[in-house]
Coordinates of C-alpha atoms in Angstrom, one line a residue:
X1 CA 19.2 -41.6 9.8
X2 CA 16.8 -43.3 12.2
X3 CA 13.1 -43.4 11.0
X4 CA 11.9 -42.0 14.8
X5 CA 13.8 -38.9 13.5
X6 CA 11.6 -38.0 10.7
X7 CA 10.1 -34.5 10.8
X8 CA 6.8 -35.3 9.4
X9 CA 5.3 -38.3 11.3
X10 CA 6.1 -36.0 14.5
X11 CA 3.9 -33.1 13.2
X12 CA 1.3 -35.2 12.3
X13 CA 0.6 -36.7 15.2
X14 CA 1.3 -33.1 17.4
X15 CA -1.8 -30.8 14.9
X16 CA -4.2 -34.2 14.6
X17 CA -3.7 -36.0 18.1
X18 CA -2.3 -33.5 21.1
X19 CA -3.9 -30.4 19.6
X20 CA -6.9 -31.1 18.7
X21 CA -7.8 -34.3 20.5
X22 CA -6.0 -33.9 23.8
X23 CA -6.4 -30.4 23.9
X24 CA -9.4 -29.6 22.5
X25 CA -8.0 -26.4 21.1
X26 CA -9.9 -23.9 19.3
X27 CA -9.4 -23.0 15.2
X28 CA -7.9 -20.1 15.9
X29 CA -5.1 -21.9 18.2
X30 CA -4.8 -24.3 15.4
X31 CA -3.9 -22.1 12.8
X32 CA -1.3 -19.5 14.6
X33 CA 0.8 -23.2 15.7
X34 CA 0.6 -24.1 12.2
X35 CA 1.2 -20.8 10.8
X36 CA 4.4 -20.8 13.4
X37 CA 5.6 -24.3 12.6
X38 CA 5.2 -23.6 8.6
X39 CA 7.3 -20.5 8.9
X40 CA 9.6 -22.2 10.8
X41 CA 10.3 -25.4 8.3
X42 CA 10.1 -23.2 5.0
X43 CA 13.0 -21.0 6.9
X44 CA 14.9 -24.1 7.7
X45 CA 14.1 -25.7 4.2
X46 CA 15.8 -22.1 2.7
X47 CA 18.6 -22.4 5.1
X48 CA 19.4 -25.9 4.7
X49 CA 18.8 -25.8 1.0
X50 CA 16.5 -29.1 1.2
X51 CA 12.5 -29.6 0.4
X52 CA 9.9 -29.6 3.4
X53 CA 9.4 -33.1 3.4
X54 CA 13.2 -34.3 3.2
X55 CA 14.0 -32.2 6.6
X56 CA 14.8 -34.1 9.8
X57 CA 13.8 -33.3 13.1
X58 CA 17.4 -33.1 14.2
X59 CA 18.3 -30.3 11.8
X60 CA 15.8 -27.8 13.7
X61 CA 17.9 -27.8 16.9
X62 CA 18.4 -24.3 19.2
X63 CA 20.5 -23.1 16.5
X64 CA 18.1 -23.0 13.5
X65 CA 15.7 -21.9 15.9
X66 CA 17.4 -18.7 17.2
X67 CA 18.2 -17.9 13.7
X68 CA 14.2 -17.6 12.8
X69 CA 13.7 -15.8 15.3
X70 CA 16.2 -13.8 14.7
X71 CA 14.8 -13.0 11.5
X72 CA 11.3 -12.7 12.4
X73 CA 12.2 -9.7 14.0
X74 CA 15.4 -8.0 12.1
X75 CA 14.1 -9.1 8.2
X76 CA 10.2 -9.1 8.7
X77 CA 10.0 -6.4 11.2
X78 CA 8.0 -8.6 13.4
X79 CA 7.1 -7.4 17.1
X80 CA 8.4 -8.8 19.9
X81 CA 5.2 -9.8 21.3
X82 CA 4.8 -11.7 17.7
X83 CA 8.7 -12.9 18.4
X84 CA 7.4 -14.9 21.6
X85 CA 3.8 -15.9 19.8
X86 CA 5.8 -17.6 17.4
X87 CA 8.5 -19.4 20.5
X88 CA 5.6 -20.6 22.2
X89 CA 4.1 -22.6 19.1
X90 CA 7.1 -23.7 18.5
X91 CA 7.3 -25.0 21.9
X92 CA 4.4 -26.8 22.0
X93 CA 5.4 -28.8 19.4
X94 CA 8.9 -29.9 21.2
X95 CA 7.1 -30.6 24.4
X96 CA 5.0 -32.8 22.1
X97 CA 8.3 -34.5 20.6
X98 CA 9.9 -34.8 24.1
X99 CA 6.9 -37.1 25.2
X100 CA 6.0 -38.9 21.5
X101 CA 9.7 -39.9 20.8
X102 CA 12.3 -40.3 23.8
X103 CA 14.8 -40.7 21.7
X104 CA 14.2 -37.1 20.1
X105 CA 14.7 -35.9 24.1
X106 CA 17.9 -34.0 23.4
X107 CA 17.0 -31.7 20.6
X108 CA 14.0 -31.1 22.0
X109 CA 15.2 -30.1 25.3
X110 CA 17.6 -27.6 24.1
X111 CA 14.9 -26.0 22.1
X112 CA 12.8 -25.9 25.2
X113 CA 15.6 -23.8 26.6
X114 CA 14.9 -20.7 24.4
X115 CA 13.7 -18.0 27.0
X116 CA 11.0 -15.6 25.9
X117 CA 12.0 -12.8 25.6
X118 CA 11.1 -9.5 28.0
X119 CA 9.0 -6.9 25.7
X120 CA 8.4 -3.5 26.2
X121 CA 4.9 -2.8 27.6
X122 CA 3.4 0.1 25.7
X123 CA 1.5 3.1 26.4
X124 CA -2.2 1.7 25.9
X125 CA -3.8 4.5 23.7
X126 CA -7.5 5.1 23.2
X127 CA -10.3 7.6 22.0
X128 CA -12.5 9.9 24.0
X129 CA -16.1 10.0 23.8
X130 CA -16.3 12.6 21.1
X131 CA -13.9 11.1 18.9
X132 CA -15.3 7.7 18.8
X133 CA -18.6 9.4 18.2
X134 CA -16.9 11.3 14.8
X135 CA -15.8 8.0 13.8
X136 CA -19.1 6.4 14.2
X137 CA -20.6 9.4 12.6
X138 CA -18.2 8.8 9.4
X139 CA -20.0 6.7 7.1
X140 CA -22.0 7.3 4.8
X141 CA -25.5 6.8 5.9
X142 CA -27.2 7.3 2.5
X143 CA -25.4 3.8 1.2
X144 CA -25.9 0.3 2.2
X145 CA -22.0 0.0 2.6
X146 CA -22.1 3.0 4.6
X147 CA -24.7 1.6 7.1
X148 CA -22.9 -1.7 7.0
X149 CA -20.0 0.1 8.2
X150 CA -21.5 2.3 10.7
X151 CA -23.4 -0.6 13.0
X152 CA -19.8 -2.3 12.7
X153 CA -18.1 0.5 14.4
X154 CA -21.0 1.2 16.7
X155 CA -20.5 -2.7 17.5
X156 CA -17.0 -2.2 18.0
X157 CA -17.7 0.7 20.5
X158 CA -20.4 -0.3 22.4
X159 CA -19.6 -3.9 23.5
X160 CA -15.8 -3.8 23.3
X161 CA -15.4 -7.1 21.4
X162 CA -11.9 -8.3 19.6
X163 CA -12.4 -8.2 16.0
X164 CA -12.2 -11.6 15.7
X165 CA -15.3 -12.0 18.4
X166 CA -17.1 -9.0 16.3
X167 CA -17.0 -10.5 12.8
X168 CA -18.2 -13.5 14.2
X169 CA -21.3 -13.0 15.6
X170 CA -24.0 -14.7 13.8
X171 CA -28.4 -13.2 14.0
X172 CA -28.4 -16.0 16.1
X173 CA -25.9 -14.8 18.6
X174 CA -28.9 -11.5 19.5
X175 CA -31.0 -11.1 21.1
X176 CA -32.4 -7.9 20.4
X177 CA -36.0 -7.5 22.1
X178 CA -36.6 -5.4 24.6
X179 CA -36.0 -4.7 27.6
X180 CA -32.4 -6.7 27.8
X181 CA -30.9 -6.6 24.3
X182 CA -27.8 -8.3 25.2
X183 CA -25.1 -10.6 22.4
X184 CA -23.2 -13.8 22.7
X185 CA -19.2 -13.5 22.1
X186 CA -17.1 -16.4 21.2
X187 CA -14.2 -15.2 22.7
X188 CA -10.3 -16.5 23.2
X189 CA -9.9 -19.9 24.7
X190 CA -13.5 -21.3 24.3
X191 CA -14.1 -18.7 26.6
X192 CA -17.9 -17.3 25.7
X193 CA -19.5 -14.3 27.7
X194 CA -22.8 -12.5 27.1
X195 CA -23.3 -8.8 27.0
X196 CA -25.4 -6.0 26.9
X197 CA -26.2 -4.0 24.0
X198 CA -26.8 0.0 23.6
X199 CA -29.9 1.1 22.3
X200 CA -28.7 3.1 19.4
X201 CA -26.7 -0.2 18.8
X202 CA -29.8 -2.2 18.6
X203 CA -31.6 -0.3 16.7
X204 CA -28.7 -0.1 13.9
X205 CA -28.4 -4.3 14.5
X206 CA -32.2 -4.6 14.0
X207 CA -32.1 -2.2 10.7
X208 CA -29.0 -4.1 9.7
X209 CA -31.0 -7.0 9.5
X210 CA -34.0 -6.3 7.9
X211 CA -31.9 -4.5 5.6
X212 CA -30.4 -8.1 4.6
X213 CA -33.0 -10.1 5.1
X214 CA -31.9 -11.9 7.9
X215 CA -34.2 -13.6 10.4
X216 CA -33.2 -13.4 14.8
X217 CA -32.9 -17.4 14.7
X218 CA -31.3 -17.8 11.3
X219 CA -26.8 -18.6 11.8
X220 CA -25.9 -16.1 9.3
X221 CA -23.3 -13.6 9.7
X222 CA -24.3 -10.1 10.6
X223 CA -21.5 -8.3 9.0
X224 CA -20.1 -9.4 5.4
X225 CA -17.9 -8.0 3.0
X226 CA -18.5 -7.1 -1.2
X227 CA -18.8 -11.0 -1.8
X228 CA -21.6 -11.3 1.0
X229 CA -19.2 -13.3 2.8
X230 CA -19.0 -13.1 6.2
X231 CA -16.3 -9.9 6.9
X232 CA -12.7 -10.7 7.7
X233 CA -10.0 -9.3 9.9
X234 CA -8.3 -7.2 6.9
X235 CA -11.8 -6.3 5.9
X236 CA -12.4 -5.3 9.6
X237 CA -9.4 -3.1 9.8
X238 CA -10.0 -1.3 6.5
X239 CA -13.7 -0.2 7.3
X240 CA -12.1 1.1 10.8
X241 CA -9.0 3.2 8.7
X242 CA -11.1 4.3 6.3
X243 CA -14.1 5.6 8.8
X244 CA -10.8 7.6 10.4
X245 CA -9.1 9.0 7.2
X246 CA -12.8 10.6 6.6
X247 CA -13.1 11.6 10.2
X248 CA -9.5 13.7 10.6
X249 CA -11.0 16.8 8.5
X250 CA -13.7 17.0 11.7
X251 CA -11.4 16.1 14.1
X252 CA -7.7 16.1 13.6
X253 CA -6.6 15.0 16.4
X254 CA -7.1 11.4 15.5
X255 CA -4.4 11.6 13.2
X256 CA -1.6 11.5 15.6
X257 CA -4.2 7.9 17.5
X258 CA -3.3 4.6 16.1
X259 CA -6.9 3.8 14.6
X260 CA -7.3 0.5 14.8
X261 CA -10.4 -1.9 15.4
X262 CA -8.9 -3.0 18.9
X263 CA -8.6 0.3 20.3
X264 CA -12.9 0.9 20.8
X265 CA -12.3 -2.3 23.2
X266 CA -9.5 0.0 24.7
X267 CA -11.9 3.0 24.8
X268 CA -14.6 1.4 26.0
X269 CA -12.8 0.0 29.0
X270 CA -11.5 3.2 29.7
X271 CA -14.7 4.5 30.0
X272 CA -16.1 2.3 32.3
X273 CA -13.3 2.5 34.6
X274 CA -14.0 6.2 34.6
X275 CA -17.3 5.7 35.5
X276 CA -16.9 3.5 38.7
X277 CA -17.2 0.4 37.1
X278 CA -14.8 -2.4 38.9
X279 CA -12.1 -4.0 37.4
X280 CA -13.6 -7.5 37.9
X281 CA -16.9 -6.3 36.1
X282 CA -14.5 -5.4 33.3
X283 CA -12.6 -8.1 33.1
X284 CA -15.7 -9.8 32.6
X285 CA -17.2 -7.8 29.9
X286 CA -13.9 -7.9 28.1
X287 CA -13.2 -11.6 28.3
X288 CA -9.8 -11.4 30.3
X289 CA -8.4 -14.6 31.3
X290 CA -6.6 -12.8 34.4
X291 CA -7.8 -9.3 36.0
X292 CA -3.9 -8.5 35.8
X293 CA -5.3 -7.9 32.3
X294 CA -7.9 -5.4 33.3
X295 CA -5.4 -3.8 35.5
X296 CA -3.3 -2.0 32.6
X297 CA -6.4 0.4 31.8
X298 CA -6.0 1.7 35.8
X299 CA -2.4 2.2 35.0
X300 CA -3.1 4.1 31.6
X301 CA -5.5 6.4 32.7
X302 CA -3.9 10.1 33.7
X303 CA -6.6 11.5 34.8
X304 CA -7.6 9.2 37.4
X305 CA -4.0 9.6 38.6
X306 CA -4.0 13.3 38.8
X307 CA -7.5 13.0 41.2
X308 CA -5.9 11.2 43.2
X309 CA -2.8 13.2 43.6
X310 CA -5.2 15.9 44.8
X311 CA -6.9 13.8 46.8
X312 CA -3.7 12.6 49.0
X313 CA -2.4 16.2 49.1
X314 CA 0.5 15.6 47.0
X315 CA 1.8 19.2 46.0
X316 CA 5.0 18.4 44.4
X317 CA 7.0 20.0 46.2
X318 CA 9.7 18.3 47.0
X319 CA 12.1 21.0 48.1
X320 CA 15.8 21.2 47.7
X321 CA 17.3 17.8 45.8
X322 CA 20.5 16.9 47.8
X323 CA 23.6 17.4 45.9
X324 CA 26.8 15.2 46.8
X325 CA 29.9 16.8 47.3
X326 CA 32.1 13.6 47.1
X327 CA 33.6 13.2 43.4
X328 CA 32.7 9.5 43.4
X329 CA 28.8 10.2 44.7
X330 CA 28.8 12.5 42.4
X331 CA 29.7 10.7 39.1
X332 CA 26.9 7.3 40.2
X333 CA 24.5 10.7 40.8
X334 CA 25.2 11.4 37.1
X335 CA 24.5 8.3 35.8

């Protein structure tokens, strides 16, 4: 087999010269393609019963390929959101090959023919204002890990950040003085935005870090876990469940919500659009690439719907529903 063929050279060159050079991506990028393209040659390495390093580029053709996939989604119950995550790393990495090694042109095209695949576009829950206030209210306020826990949420709720952009803020990132406390996010896509911050969230910021010792200017993390490292994703998630399990005696119905740290930022929106607040304001605040983005928390929200039925004079009345006699209109009217 020709050397130009060799899986290893080509995936070096794509993680150390196209992403990261050309690119400029960000960490995060870096680490779902490799986490894609790992998955990917372990599967193949299984399949194909050889090691990592002996595979060839030509042995992950369209084939091999739909067969991960395939399993991403039957064996590890993977999403199909996470389906066409995992297509688009992939991808990347045969546009990369198409350009690095003509000769490679031919496997790499017919894995650049895998579509992605339609999804189905979900009802976009989120929490009113009383029950994101019982979750707030949850912790423990007598215990450090209990206050630790509560300005997290409170974070969560009042600026609408991803967890990602949450557990990353540094003292540095605040400004906390008066009259304008506002916060810097690091959001997707190198894509940074400032803003503002509550008053009851400053003030549990500002006790947070006097609590910990933590100087305005100093680049430490504001949240950490048991290990006084800075808090991860996991970590994130299981402050969030558990701030819910000890809500649902106060208020049950948040056991039927999916409780997760993501769905303040949905809240929050949802709020804001209540209150008059544009959508381009909010796709600002929120960090969206497109306001196509934003536009899903129009389409979620019920209530707005129902005013403005009222408001156009739509009774619902829609009188008698014609009924075919032909035998043939009949049965496509039954389908």
């Amino acid at each position: 087999m020709s050397e130009h063929l060799l899986l290893a050279p080509l995936l070096e060159s794509y993680f150390r010269r196209r992403l990261t050079k050309q690119r400029n991506a960000t960490p995060a990028t870096v680490a779902s393609y490799r986490d894609a393209l790992r998955m990917l040659i372990l599967f193949a390495a299984a399949r194909l019963r050889k090691k990592p390093a002996a595979l060839a580029l030509e042995e992950l053709d369209r084939d091999l390929v739909l067969a991960f996939l395939d399993e991403l989604e039957e064996k590890r119950n993977n999403s199909v959101t996470t389906r066409n995550a995992r297509l688009a790393a992939i991808r990347s990495f045969f546009h990369h090959v198409a350009a690095a090694d003509p000769a490679s042109f031919g496997v790499a095209q017919r894995v650049l023919t895998i579509p992605i695949k339609r999804t189905h576009i979900e009802v976009t829950y989120h929490l009113t204002k009383a029950e994101v206030d019982t979750l707030i209210a949850a912790p423990d306020p007598k215990t450090s890990r209990g206050r630790r826990d509560r300005a997290f949420l409170l974070f969560l709720a009042r600026t609408g950040a991803r967890v990602s952009e949450a557990t990353g803020v540094n003292a540095n990132d605040l400004q906390l003085e008066r009259p304008h406390p506002q916060v810097l996010l690091r959001g997707k896509g190198r894509r940074d935005r400032v803003v503002p911050i509550a008053k009851d969230l400053a003030r549990a910021l500002t006790s947070l870090l006097s609590e910990r010792g933590i100087a305005h200017h100093e680049p430490r993390p504001i949240f950490v876990g048991a290990r006084n490292e800075r808090l991860t994703r996991f970590g994130a998630t299981h402050i969030v469940r558990r701030a819910a399990t000890e809500a649902v005696p106060t208020r049950p119905a948040l056991a039927d919500k999916p409780i997760s740290p993501h769905i303040f930022r949905h809240s929050l929106a949802m709020k804001l659009l209540q209150s008059g607040v544009d959508l381009l304001t909010i796709q600002a605040w929120l960090g969206h690439a497109q306001v196509a983005t934003t536009h899903r928390y129009a389409a979620a929200d019920v209530e707005m719907m129902r005013n403005g039925l009222e408001k156009a004079g739509v009774t619902g009345d829609h009188g008698v529903r014609f009924r075919p006699n032909d035998s043939v209109l009949q049965l496509l009217n039954s389908i």
